[in-house]
Amino acid sequence: MGAAQRRRKTDWGTAGFVVGLLAPGLLLYFFLVLWPMGQSFWVALHRWRGVSGRMTFVGLDNFAELLRDEKLRFALGHNLVFLVIVALTIIPLALFFANALAQRLRGVELFRALFLFPNVVSMVAVSTLWMFLYNPNWGLVNATLRALHLDALAVTWLADARTVLPAVALTYVWYVLGFYVLLLRAGIQGISADVNEAAIVDGATERQRFRFITLPLLNEILRLSVIYLVINSFNVFALVWIMAPPSGTGGATEVALTYLYQKGFVEQQFGYSTAIGAVNFVLVMGITLLLQRIWRVE
Amino acid sequence: MRRGSPFVYAALCGYSLLIVFPLIWLVYTSLKSTPEIFKSAWALPESPRWENFSAAWSGMSGEPGLGPYFWNSCTLTILSVFLILAIGAMATYALTRFPFRGAQFLMNTFVSGMVFPIFLAVVPLFLLLNQTRIPGIAPKGFVDHYAGLVAVYVAYSLPFTVFVLSGFFRALPNELSEAASIDGAGRWQTFARVMLPLARPGLIVAGVFNVIGIWNEYPLALVLITDRSRYTLPLGLAQITQRQQYSVDFGALFAALLLVLLPTMAIYLIFQRQVSEGLMAGAVKG
């Protein structure tokens, strides 16, 4: 620090300028993001029914009730099933495609652009498109299965409690796979060429290099990917709400956030609804911290 | 450039087909009549029915069309993104170029917003907007009021925007702003005329990313907009889809979906690089 900067005299002109620059952003951020986020933990301690209803402090009653709430347990179970399907599909596929697209192959730019495209489409449009594709009578999925003489597999995807969750989860895979390919590809391209060349000189096959060089060096990005998948699987909403609202599937597609929406904005039980959000948040944080502990990254 | 193994190419082409074919199917099905759609999923339209698009745009069988929602979304997106960039750039400039005590803390506070789930705040946010009344501007509160939704969009886009812009603002050379002030430019002038143009690549990444994000945004709009005439495009599409399941004109429904997709497709075609950059920037922080 120079002597000039250490001068005690405050430069009021600059201070005013900085405050002016910061004020609109800070005010909006504080009142519309931080304040409601913090307030949610307070609202969750109240019984509050109806917009004009009175807030009654009930302590941890909402949480005690949630512990006994079978519907919430089912909902979180569905989030977990969703996570398992999505993770088991995305991680291997993304690794494979990222490895392919990290190389300087012919046409690689086109593939990179195509793979990422679904990610910019609105979730509502993705949901609608896949509702059409899954339509039992005139959708492309069943038309393809029938053309392949697999008529037995041409089921009512979104109406059957056994198939609806995997069908929705695979739609999410379609939407998001390109993002994980991008993430992992950046990781692979960050691995120095020297390491790979040394391995080639030592006679390592492509498969060996992938197993013993790429995978270990990707460890951190893989963990990050899994953490994202956890966060997004427990926060899935629009996809389920539009493709297969729980009211139409006998609750087979109830997930944490559809339940939160139902309680808050349909039944107007604001305290209870907020408590669901808090439980979901704490659960996701817990899983994330656990993953960071048990999945070591050097 | 080298050639990959045939297996790798087959897999890449196969997955690309899985992405592209549903879109091609959507395009030609949007030109079919409903009986044609029911008859065969594969068949091309016998003669293209362009009237599907006018039905989707201006309404079908007593249902509202997407037209008004399209303009609503345009207004909201343009207004929000303009404010996000202005307010975001101002805040980032203050935090990165004037290292006052607490600047780093404020920066961390902003950026940490990227990991908060929106749903945690959604009930208090709804109640806050519902109860905040300003006579003359919003006598019934800010639910169903675009000023409310725009403010919310700006607030929730700030973490990402500030994060992306901070990289660009930090990289700007000091000499230029010093030269400008020696030339007699005021502080605001130096910011707006010298520093902002230099941060343009960053503003484009943040701008493109926010345009797509807000054009597509669904959950906040669902909670904060209840009046049909103020619906955004995603809300309108969701409503039409859910209603039309029991209705008749599927050709028009396909056309509606295509209309919703087209603007994002166009933006992606032009700004593909910025989209990947934005996605990467958002991801690596997390």
PDB file of C-alpha atoms in Angstrom, chain A residues 7-284:
ATOM      1  CA  ARG A   7      -4.062   8.790   4.114  1.00  0.00           C
ATOM      2  CA  ARG A   8      -6.829   8.959   6.724  1.00  0.00           C
ATOM      3  CA  LYS A   9      -8.829  11.592   4.940  1.00  0.00           C
ATOM      4  CA  THR A  10     -11.934  10.027   3.429  1.00  0.00           C
ATOM      5  CA  ASP A  11     -12.635  10.761  -0.213  1.00  0.00           C
ATOM      6  CA  TRP A  12     -16.338  11.569   0.092  1.00  0.00           C
ATOM      7  CA  GLY A  13     -16.841  12.008  -3.617  1.00  0.00           C
ATOM      8  CA  THR A  14     -15.646   8.510  -4.396  1.00  0.00           C
ATOM      9  CA  ALA A  15     -17.494   7.063  -1.415  1.00  0.00           C
ATOM     10  CA  GLY A  16     -20.750   8.565  -2.636  1.00  0.00           C
ATOM     11  CA  PHE A  17     -20.097   7.260  -6.125  1.00  0.00           C
ATOM     12  CA  VAL A  18     -19.480   3.717  -4.848  1.00  0.00           C
ATOM     13  CA  VAL A  19     -22.601   3.802  -2.688  1.00  0.00           C
ATOM     14  CA  GLY A  20     -24.620   5.025  -5.657  1.00  0.00           C
ATOM     15  CA  LEU A  21     -23.313   2.189  -7.795  1.00  0.00           C
ATOM     16  CA  LEU A  22     -24.031  -0.446  -5.179  1.00  0.00           C
ATOM     17  CA  ALA A  23     -27.337   0.746  -3.752  1.00  0.00           C
ATOM     18  CA  PRO A  24     -29.855  -0.557  -6.330  1.00  0.00           C
ATOM     19  CA  GLY A  25     -28.284  -4.017  -6.547  1.00  0.00           C
ATOM     20  CA  LEU A  26     -27.777  -4.412  -2.816  1.00  0.00           C
ATOM     21  CA  LEU A  27     -31.280  -3.229  -1.947  1.00  0.00           C
ATOM     22  CA  LEU A  28     -32.975  -5.567  -4.426  1.00  0.00           C
ATOM     23  CA  TYR A  29     -30.750  -8.456  -3.418  1.00  0.00           C
ATOM     24  CA  PHE A  30     -31.310  -7.903   0.269  1.00  0.00           C
ATOM     25  CA  PHE A  31     -35.075  -7.409   0.172  1.00  0.00           C
ATOM     26  CA  LEU A  32     -36.003  -9.960  -2.468  1.00  0.00           C
ATOM     27  CA  VAL A  33     -33.390 -12.706  -1.988  1.00  0.00           C
ATOM     28  CA  LEU A  34     -31.709 -12.673   1.431  1.00  0.00           C
ATOM     29  CA  TRP A  35     -34.671 -11.417   3.443  1.00  0.00           C
ATOM     30  CA  PRO A  36     -37.230 -13.976   2.140  1.00  0.00           C
ATOM     31  CA  MET A  37     -34.648 -16.787   2.379  1.00  0.00           C
ATOM     32  CA  GLY A  38     -33.978 -15.969   6.006  1.00  0.00           C
ATOM     33  CA  GLN A  39     -37.632 -15.281   6.717  1.00  0.00           C
ATOM     34  CA  SER A  40     -38.597 -18.718   5.428  1.00  0.00           C
ATOM     35  CA  PHE A  41     -37.049 -20.359   8.490  1.00  0.00           C
ATOM     36  CA  TRP A  42     -39.127 -18.026  10.664  1.00  0.00           C
ATOM     37  CA  VAL A  43     -42.367 -18.571   8.711  1.00  0.00           C
ATOM     38  CA  ALA A  44     -41.801 -22.331   9.019  1.00  0.00           C
ATOM     39  CA  LEU A  45     -42.269 -21.992  12.783  1.00  0.00           C
ATOM     40  CA  HIS A  46     -45.816 -20.707  12.373  1.00  0.00           C
ATOM     41  CA  ARG A  47     -49.244 -21.913  11.473  1.00  0.00           C
ATOM     42  CA  TRP A  48     -50.429 -19.636   8.734  1.00  0.00           C
ATOM     43  CA  ARG A  49     -53.463 -20.513   6.643  1.00  0.00           C
ATOM     44  CA  GLY A  50     -54.805 -18.234   3.917  1.00  0.00           C
ATOM     45  CA  VAL A  51     -53.326 -15.020   2.577  1.00  0.00           C
ATOM     46  CA  SER A  52     -55.182 -12.884   5.092  1.00  0.00           C
ATOM     47  CA  GLY A  53     -54.910 -15.450   7.873  1.00  0.00           C
ATOM     48  CA  ARG A  54     -53.170 -14.831  11.145  1.00  0.00           C
ATOM     49  CA  MET A  55     -49.665 -16.113  11.852  1.00  0.00           C
ATOM     50  CA  THR A  56     -49.601 -18.236  15.009  1.00  0.00           C
ATOM     51  CA  PHE A  57     -46.271 -19.259  16.468  1.00  0.00           C
ATOM     52  CA  VAL A  58     -46.229 -23.034  16.849  1.00  0.00           C
ATOM     53  CA  GLY A  59     -42.529 -23.687  17.343  1.00  0.00           C
ATOM     54  CA  LEU A  60     -41.374 -26.901  15.747  1.00  0.00           C
ATOM     55  CA  ASP A  61     -44.900 -28.292  15.298  1.00  0.00           C
ATOM     56  CA  ASN A  62     -44.703 -28.128  11.502  1.00  0.00           C
ATOM     57  CA  PHE A  63     -41.500 -30.117  11.517  1.00  0.00           C
ATOM     58  CA  ALA A  64     -42.888 -32.662  13.964  1.00  0.00           C
ATOM     59  CA  GLU A  65     -45.888 -33.049  11.705  1.00  0.00           C
ATOM     60  CA  LEU A  66     -43.639 -33.407   8.657  1.00  0.00           C
ATOM     61  CA  LEU A  67     -41.762 -36.249  10.339  1.00  0.00           C
ATOM     62  CA  ARG A  68     -45.043 -38.128  10.564  1.00  0.00           C
ATOM     63  CA  ASP A  69     -46.233 -37.039   7.133  1.00  0.00           C
ATOM     64  CA  GLU A  70     -46.290 -40.121   4.946  1.00  0.00           C
ATOM     65  CA  LYS A  71     -46.811 -38.017   1.811  1.00  0.00           C
ATOM     66  CA  LEU A  72     -43.558 -36.155   2.350  1.00  0.00           C
ATOM     67  CA  ARG A  73     -41.708 -39.433   2.825  1.00  0.00           C
ATOM     68  CA  PHE A  74     -43.144 -40.739  -0.457  1.00  0.00           C
ATOM     69  CA  ALA A  75     -42.279 -37.486  -2.188  1.00  0.00           C
ATOM     70  CA  LEU A  76     -38.660 -37.539  -1.009  1.00  0.00           C
ATOM     71  CA  GLY A  77     -38.490 -41.213  -1.975  1.00  0.00           C
ATOM     72  CA  HIS A  78     -39.530 -40.240  -5.504  1.00  0.00           C
ATOM     73  CA  ASN A  79     -36.832 -37.564  -5.563  1.00  0.00           C
ATOM     74  CA  LEU A  80     -34.344 -40.247  -4.594  1.00  0.00           C
ATOM     75  CA  VAL A  81     -35.538 -42.635  -7.324  1.00  0.00           C
ATOM     76  CA  PHE A  82     -35.319 -39.756  -9.791  1.00  0.00           C
ATOM     77  CA  LEU A  83     -31.764 -39.012  -8.642  1.00  0.00           C
ATOM     78  CA  VAL A  84     -30.661 -42.639  -8.982  1.00  0.00           C
ATOM     79  CA  ILE A  85     -32.068 -43.008 -12.502  1.00  0.00           C
ATOM     80  CA  VAL A  86     -30.682 -39.681 -13.631  1.00  0.00           C
ATOM     81  CA  ALA A  87     -27.223 -40.160 -12.102  1.00  0.00           C
ATOM     82  CA  LEU A  88     -26.787 -43.719 -13.354  1.00  0.00           C
ATOM     83  CA  THR A  89     -27.700 -42.605 -16.871  1.00  0.00           C
ATOM     84  CA  ILE A  90     -25.942 -39.263 -17.050  1.00  0.00           C
ATOM     85  CA  ILE A  91     -22.559 -39.975 -15.487  1.00  0.00           C
ATOM     86  CA  PRO A  92     -21.517 -42.874 -17.780  1.00  0.00           C
ATOM     87  CA  LEU A  93     -23.016 -41.274 -20.903  1.00  0.00           C
ATOM     88  CA  ALA A  94     -21.481 -37.875 -20.172  1.00  0.00           C
ATOM     89  CA  LEU A  95     -18.065 -39.455 -19.514  1.00  0.00           C
ATOM     90  CA  PHE A  96     -18.201 -41.343 -22.782  1.00  0.00           C
ATOM     91  CA  PHE A  97     -19.322 -38.374 -24.878  1.00  0.00           C
ATOM     92  CA  ALA A  98     -17.039 -35.892 -23.121  1.00  0.00           C
ATOM     93  CA  ASN A  99     -14.084 -38.161 -23.839  1.00  0.00           C
ATOM     94  CA  ALA A 100     -15.106 -38.388 -27.502  1.00  0.00           C
ATOM     95  CA  LEU A 101     -15.771 -34.662 -27.895  1.00  0.00           C
ATOM     96  CA  ALA A 102     -12.546 -33.632 -26.159  1.00  0.00           C
ATOM     97  CA  GLN A 103     -10.610 -35.006 -29.135  1.00  0.00           C
ATOM     98  CA  ARG A 104     -10.008 -33.106 -32.319  1.00  0.00           C
ATOM     99  CA  LEU A 105     -12.333 -35.251 -34.376  1.00  0.00           C
ATOM    100  CA  ARG A 106     -13.917 -34.210 -37.640  1.00  0.00           C
ATOM    101  CA  GLY A 107     -17.301 -32.586 -37.040  1.00  0.00           C
ATOM    102  CA  VAL A 108     -16.699 -32.221 -33.330  1.00  0.00           C
ATOM    103  CA  GLU A 109     -17.923 -28.593 -33.209  1.00  0.00           C
ATOM    104  CA  LEU A 110     -21.298 -29.574 -34.639  1.00  0.00           C
ATOM    105  CA  PHE A 111     -21.750 -32.360 -32.090  1.00  0.00           C
ATOM    106  CA  ARG A 112     -20.769 -30.047 -29.229  1.00  0.00           C
ATOM    107  CA  ALA A 113     -23.334 -27.472 -30.319  1.00  0.00           C
ATOM    108  CA  LEU A 114     -26.084 -30.059 -30.841  1.00  0.00           C
ATOM    109  CA  PHE A 115     -25.565 -31.788 -27.514  1.00  0.00           C
ATOM    110  CA  LEU A 116     -25.945 -28.552 -25.588  1.00  0.00           C
ATOM    111  CA  PHE A 117     -29.031 -27.372 -27.438  1.00  0.00           C
ATOM    112  CA  PRO A 118     -31.764 -28.942 -25.234  1.00  0.00           C
ATOM    113  CA  ASN A 119     -30.310 -27.033 -22.285  1.00  0.00           C
ATOM    114  CA  VAL A 120     -31.456 -23.678 -23.658  1.00  0.00           C
ATOM    115  CA  VAL A 121     -35.017 -24.844 -24.297  1.00  0.00           C
ATOM    116  CA  SER A 122     -37.553 -23.878 -21.660  1.00  0.00           C
ATOM    117  CA  MET A 123     -38.445 -26.638 -19.249  1.00  0.00           C
ATOM    118  CA  VAL A 124     -42.098 -26.113 -20.110  1.00  0.00           C
ATOM    119  CA  ALA A 125     -41.400 -26.669 -23.812  1.00  0.00           C
ATOM    120  CA  VAL A 126     -39.265 -29.739 -23.072  1.00  0.00           C
ATOM    121  CA  SER A 127     -42.055 -31.149 -20.930  1.00  0.00           C
ATOM    122  CA  THR A 128     -44.674 -30.488 -23.603  1.00  0.00           C
ATOM    123  CA  LEU A 129     -42.530 -31.955 -26.369  1.00  0.00           C
ATOM    124  CA  TRP A 130     -41.961 -35.140 -24.393  1.00  0.00           C
ATOM    125  CA  MET A 131     -45.626 -35.408 -23.465  1.00  0.00           C
ATOM    126  CA  PHE A 132     -46.277 -35.575 -27.200  1.00  0.00           C
ATOM    127  CA  LEU A 133     -43.447 -38.059 -27.741  1.00  0.00           C
ATOM    128  CA  TYR A 134     -44.751 -40.306 -24.953  1.00  0.00           C
ATOM    129  CA  ASN A 135     -48.378 -40.121 -26.113  1.00  0.00           C
ATOM    130  CA  PRO A 136     -49.577 -43.743 -26.061  1.00  0.00           C
ATOM    131  CA  ASN A 137     -51.570 -43.482 -29.282  1.00  0.00           C
ATOM    132  CA  TRP A 138     -49.768 -41.150 -31.648  1.00  0.00           C
ATOM    133  CA  GLY A 139     -46.456 -40.410 -29.917  1.00  0.00           C
ATOM    134  CA  LEU A 140     -43.134 -41.143 -31.548  1.00  0.00           C
ATOM    135  CA  VAL A 141     -41.884 -43.399 -28.748  1.00  0.00           C
ATOM    136  CA  ASN A 142     -44.620 -45.977 -29.161  1.00  0.00           C
ATOM    137  CA  ALA A 143     -44.679 -45.583 -32.949  1.00  0.00           C
ATOM    138  CA  THR A 144     -40.988 -46.505 -32.960  1.00  0.00           C
ATOM    139  CA  LEU A 145     -41.525 -49.457 -30.631  1.00  0.00           C
ATOM    140  CA  ARG A 146     -44.369 -50.751 -32.815  1.00  0.00           C
ATOM    141  CA  ALA A 147     -42.293 -50.340 -35.942  1.00  0.00           C
ATOM    142  CA  LEU A 148     -39.656 -52.513 -34.255  1.00  0.00           C
ATOM    143  CA  HIS A 149     -42.388 -55.083 -33.426  1.00  0.00           C
ATOM    144  CA  LEU A 150     -41.981 -54.408 -29.718  1.00  0.00           C
ATOM    145  CA  ASP A 151     -45.699 -53.798 -29.213  1.00  0.00           C
ATOM    146  CA  ALA A 152     -45.556 -55.196 -25.696  1.00  0.00           C
ATOM    147  CA  LEU A 153     -43.298 -52.279 -24.667  1.00  0.00           C
ATOM    148  CA  ALA A 154     -45.623 -49.631 -26.116  1.00  0.00           C
ATOM    149  CA  VAL A 155     -47.278 -48.757 -22.822  1.00  0.00           C
ATOM    150  CA  THR A 156     -49.038 -45.657 -21.505  1.00  0.00           C
ATOM    151  CA  TRP A 157     -45.786 -44.152 -20.247  1.00  0.00           C
ATOM    152  CA  LEU A 158     -47.085 -41.188 -18.308  1.00  0.00           C
ATOM    153  CA  ALA A 159     -50.258 -42.797 -16.981  1.00  0.00           C
ATOM    154  CA  ASP A 160     -48.737 -45.935 -15.506  1.00  0.00           C
ATOM    155  CA  ALA A 161     -47.429 -45.576 -11.940  1.00  0.00           C
ATOM    156  CA  ARG A 162     -44.558 -47.968 -12.737  1.00  0.00           C
ATOM    157  CA  THR A 163     -43.235 -46.157 -15.803  1.00  0.00           C
ATOM    158  CA  VAL A 164     -44.041 -42.513 -15.174  1.00  0.00           C
ATOM    159  CA  LEU A 165     -41.096 -41.643 -12.926  1.00  0.00           C
ATOM    160  CA  PRO A 166     -38.452 -43.227 -15.188  1.00  0.00           C
ATOM    161  CA  ALA A 167     -40.129 -41.622 -18.219  1.00  0.00           C
ATOM    162  CA  VAL A 168     -39.927 -38.171 -16.626  1.00  0.00           C
ATOM    163  CA  ALA A 169     -36.369 -38.815 -15.427  1.00  0.00           C
ATOM    164  CA  LEU A 170     -35.240 -39.752 -18.941  1.00  0.00           C
ATOM    165  CA  THR A 171     -36.754 -36.525 -20.238  1.00  0.00           C
ATOM    166  CA  TYR A 172     -34.542 -34.719 -17.750  1.00  0.00           C
ATOM    167  CA  VAL A 173     -31.538 -36.671 -19.041  1.00  0.00           C
ATOM    168  CA  TRP A 174     -32.377 -35.484 -22.566  1.00  0.00           C
ATOM    169  CA  TYR A 175     -32.563 -31.914 -21.309  1.00  0.00           C
ATOM    170  CA  VAL A 176     -29.404 -31.799 -19.252  1.00  0.00           C
ATOM    171  CA  LEU A 177     -26.898 -34.336 -20.621  1.00  0.00           C
ATOM    172  CA  GLY A 178     -25.151 -31.769 -22.822  1.00  0.00           C
ATOM    173  CA  PHE A 179     -24.346 -29.641 -19.786  1.00  0.00           C
ATOM    174  CA  TYR A 180     -22.510 -32.499 -18.070  1.00  0.00           C
ATOM    175  CA  VAL A 181     -20.720 -33.362 -21.311  1.00  0.00           C
ATOM    176  CA  LEU A 182     -19.527 -29.742 -21.424  1.00  0.00           C
ATOM    177  CA  LEU A 183     -18.432 -29.807 -17.783  1.00  0.00           C
ATOM    178  CA  LEU A 184     -16.517 -33.086 -18.070  1.00  0.00           C
ATOM    179  CA  ARG A 185     -15.043 -32.162 -21.444  1.00  0.00           C
ATOM    180  CA  ALA A 186     -13.584 -28.993 -19.939  1.00  0.00           C
ATOM    181  CA  GLY A 187     -12.063 -31.179 -17.246  1.00  0.00           C
ATOM    182  CA  ILE A 188     -10.585 -33.632 -19.748  1.00  0.00           C
ATOM    183  CA  GLN A 189      -9.161 -30.842 -21.864  1.00  0.00           C
ATOM    184  CA  GLY A 190      -7.563 -29.434 -18.739  1.00  0.00           C
ATOM    185  CA  ILE A 191      -5.475 -32.581 -18.346  1.00  0.00           C
ATOM    186  CA  SER A 192      -2.050 -31.816 -19.692  1.00  0.00           C
ATOM    187  CA  ALA A 193      -1.103 -33.466 -22.968  1.00  0.00           C
ATOM    188  CA  ASP A 194       2.298 -34.474 -21.520  1.00  0.00           C
ATOM    189  CA  VAL A 195       0.765 -36.991 -19.168  1.00  0.00           C
ATOM    190  CA  ASN A 196      -1.076 -38.699 -21.996  1.00  0.00           C
ATOM    191  CA  GLU A 197       1.927 -38.640 -24.302  1.00  0.00           C
ATOM    192  CA  ALA A 198       4.137 -40.169 -21.652  1.00  0.00           C
ATOM    193  CA  ALA A 199       1.568 -42.920 -21.232  1.00  0.00           C
ATOM    194  CA  ILE A 200       1.462 -43.525 -24.985  1.00  0.00           C
ATOM    195  CA  VAL A 201       5.250 -43.832 -25.042  1.00  0.00           C
ATOM    196  CA  ASP A 202       4.943 -46.376 -22.251  1.00  0.00           C
ATOM    197  CA  GLY A 203       2.548 -48.330 -24.436  1.00  0.00           C
ATOM    198  CA  ALA A 204      -0.723 -47.644 -22.613  1.00  0.00           C
ATOM    199  CA  THR A 205      -3.854 -48.391 -24.644  1.00  0.00           C
ATOM    200  CA  GLU A 206      -6.625 -45.827 -25.060  1.00  0.00           C
ATOM    201  CA  ARG A 207      -8.761 -47.726 -22.567  1.00  0.00           C
ATOM    202  CA  GLN A 208      -5.923 -47.851 -20.018  1.00  0.00           C
ATOM    203  CA  ARG A 209      -5.298 -44.143 -20.395  1.00  0.00           C
ATOM    204  CA  PHE A 210      -8.955 -43.431 -19.776  1.00  0.00           C
ATOM    205  CA  ARG A 211      -9.035 -45.669 -16.710  1.00  0.00           C
ATOM    206  CA  PHE A 212      -5.722 -44.656 -15.116  1.00  0.00           C
ATOM    207  CA  ILE A 213      -5.254 -41.044 -16.228  1.00  0.00           C
ATOM    208  CA  THR A 214      -8.521 -39.399 -17.235  1.00  0.00           C
ATOM    209  CA  LEU A 215     -10.787 -40.854 -14.551  1.00  0.00           C
ATOM    210  CA  PRO A 216      -8.582 -40.082 -11.519  1.00  0.00           C
ATOM    211  CA  LEU A 217      -7.875 -36.570 -12.740  1.00  0.00           C
ATOM    212  CA  LEU A 218     -11.592 -35.993 -13.278  1.00  0.00           C
ATOM    213  CA  ASN A 219     -12.408 -37.011  -9.727  1.00  0.00           C
ATOM    214  CA  GLU A 220     -13.189 -33.501  -8.552  1.00  0.00           C
ATOM    215  CA  ILE A 221     -15.417 -32.644 -11.511  1.00  0.00           C
ATOM    216  CA  LEU A 222     -17.224 -35.967 -11.174  1.00  0.00           C
ATOM    217  CA  ARG A 223     -17.953 -35.187  -7.560  1.00  0.00           C
ATOM    218  CA  LEU A 224     -19.175 -31.721  -8.517  1.00  0.00           C
ATOM    219  CA  SER A 225     -21.426 -33.297 -11.165  1.00  0.00           C
ATOM    220  CA  VAL A 226     -22.942 -35.698  -8.670  1.00  0.00           C
ATOM    221  CA  ILE A 227     -23.546 -32.850  -6.230  1.00  0.00           C
ATOM    222  CA  TYR A 228     -25.337 -30.901  -8.972  1.00  0.00           C
ATOM    223  CA  LEU A 229     -27.435 -33.935  -9.773  1.00  0.00           C
ATOM    224  CA  VAL A 230     -28.406 -34.242  -6.110  1.00  0.00           C
ATOM    225  CA  ILE A 231     -29.369 -30.571  -5.906  1.00  0.00           C
ATOM    226  CA  ASN A 232     -31.334 -30.648  -9.154  1.00  0.00           C
ATOM    227  CA  SER A 233     -33.063 -33.951  -8.460  1.00  0.00           C
ATOM    228  CA  PHE A 234     -34.355 -32.744  -5.124  1.00  0.00           C
ATOM    229  CA  ASN A 235     -35.443 -29.468  -6.728  1.00  0.00           C
ATOM    230  CA  VAL A 236     -37.212 -30.911  -9.760  1.00  0.00           C
ATOM    231  CA  PHE A 237     -40.562 -29.203 -10.282  1.00  0.00           C
ATOM    232  CA  ALA A 238     -41.688 -27.909 -13.696  1.00  0.00           C
ATOM    233  CA  LEU A 239     -40.987 -31.176 -15.486  1.00  0.00           C
ATOM    234  CA  VAL A 240     -43.138 -33.201 -13.114  1.00  0.00           C
ATOM    235  CA  TRP A 241     -45.791 -30.546 -12.657  1.00  0.00           C
ATOM    236  CA  ILE A 242     -46.441 -30.296 -16.399  1.00  0.00           C
ATOM    237  CA  MET A 243     -45.741 -33.804 -17.718  1.00  0.00           C
ATOM    238  CA  ALA A 244     -47.360 -35.806 -14.950  1.00  0.00           C
ATOM    239  CA  PRO A 245     -48.952 -33.739 -12.177  1.00  0.00           C
ATOM    240  CA  PRO A 246     -49.276 -35.884  -9.037  1.00  0.00           C
ATOM    241  CA  SER A 247     -53.041 -35.364  -8.990  1.00  0.00           C
ATOM    242  CA  GLY A 248     -53.248 -37.370 -12.204  1.00  0.00           C
ATOM    243  CA  THR A 249     -50.906 -40.197 -11.240  1.00  0.00           C
ATOM    244  CA  GLY A 250     -52.377 -41.060  -7.855  1.00  0.00           C
ATOM    245  CA  GLY A 251     -49.379 -39.465  -6.182  1.00  0.00           C
ATOM    246  CA  ALA A 252     -46.840 -41.598  -8.066  1.00  0.00           C
ATOM    247  CA  THR A 253     -45.061 -38.444  -9.198  1.00  0.00           C
ATOM    248  CA  GLU A 254     -45.339 -36.442  -5.980  1.00  0.00           C
ATOM    249  CA  VAL A 255     -41.915 -34.925  -5.307  1.00  0.00           C
ATOM    250  CA  ALA A 256     -40.796 -32.521  -2.591  1.00  0.00           C
ATOM    251  CA  LEU A 257     -41.488 -29.356  -4.555  1.00  0.00           C
ATOM    252  CA  THR A 258     -44.834 -30.378  -6.050  1.00  0.00           C
ATOM    253  CA  TYR A 259     -45.885 -31.141  -2.480  1.00  0.00           C
ATOM    254  CA  LEU A 260     -44.578 -27.759  -1.338  1.00  0.00           C
ATOM    255  CA  TYR A 261     -46.491 -26.037  -4.148  1.00  0.00           C
ATOM    256  CA  GLN A 262     -49.656 -27.988  -3.349  1.00  0.00           C
ATOM    257  CA  LYS A 263     -49.522 -27.110   0.353  1.00  0.00           C
ATOM    258  CA  GLY A 264     -48.540 -23.480  -0.181  1.00  0.00           C
ATOM    259  CA  PHE A 265     -50.300 -22.254  -3.272  1.00  0.00           C
ATOM    260  CA  VAL A 266     -53.263 -24.604  -3.562  1.00  0.00           C
ATOM    261  CA  GLU A 267     -54.133 -25.228   0.085  1.00  0.00           C
ATOM    262  CA  GLN A 268     -52.597 -21.949   1.328  1.00  0.00           C
ATOM    263  CA  GLN A 269     -50.899 -23.570   4.315  1.00  0.00           C
ATOM    264  CA  PHE A 270     -47.973 -21.207   4.148  1.00  0.00           C
ATOM    265  CA  GLY A 271     -46.197 -22.265   7.327  1.00  0.00           C
ATOM    266  CA  TYR A 272     -46.312 -25.944   6.503  1.00  0.00           C
ATOM    267  CA  SER A 273     -45.290 -25.345   2.893  1.00  0.00           C
ATOM    268  CA  THR A 274     -42.270 -23.301   3.957  1.00  0.00           C
ATOM    269  CA  ALA A 275     -41.282 -26.006   6.415  1.00  0.00           C
ATOM    270  CA  ILE A 276     -41.195 -28.476   3.494  1.00  0.00           C
ATOM    271  CA  GLY A 277     -38.828 -26.122   1.687  1.00  0.00           C
ATOM    272  CA  ALA A 278     -36.595 -25.891   4.752  1.00  0.00           C
ATOM    273  CA  VAL A 279     -36.520 -29.675   5.197  1.00  0.00           C
ATOM    274  CA  ASN A 280     -35.660 -30.135   1.527  1.00  0.00           C
ATOM    275  CA  PHE A 281     -32.912 -27.532   1.748  1.00  0.00           C
ATOM    276  CA  VAL A 282     -31.362 -29.044   4.870  1.00  0.00           C
ATOM    277  CA  LEU A 283     -31.566 -32.520   3.352  1.00  0.00           C
ATOM    278  CA  VAL A 284     -29.793 -31.420   0.179  1.00  0.00           C
TER     279      VAL A 284
END
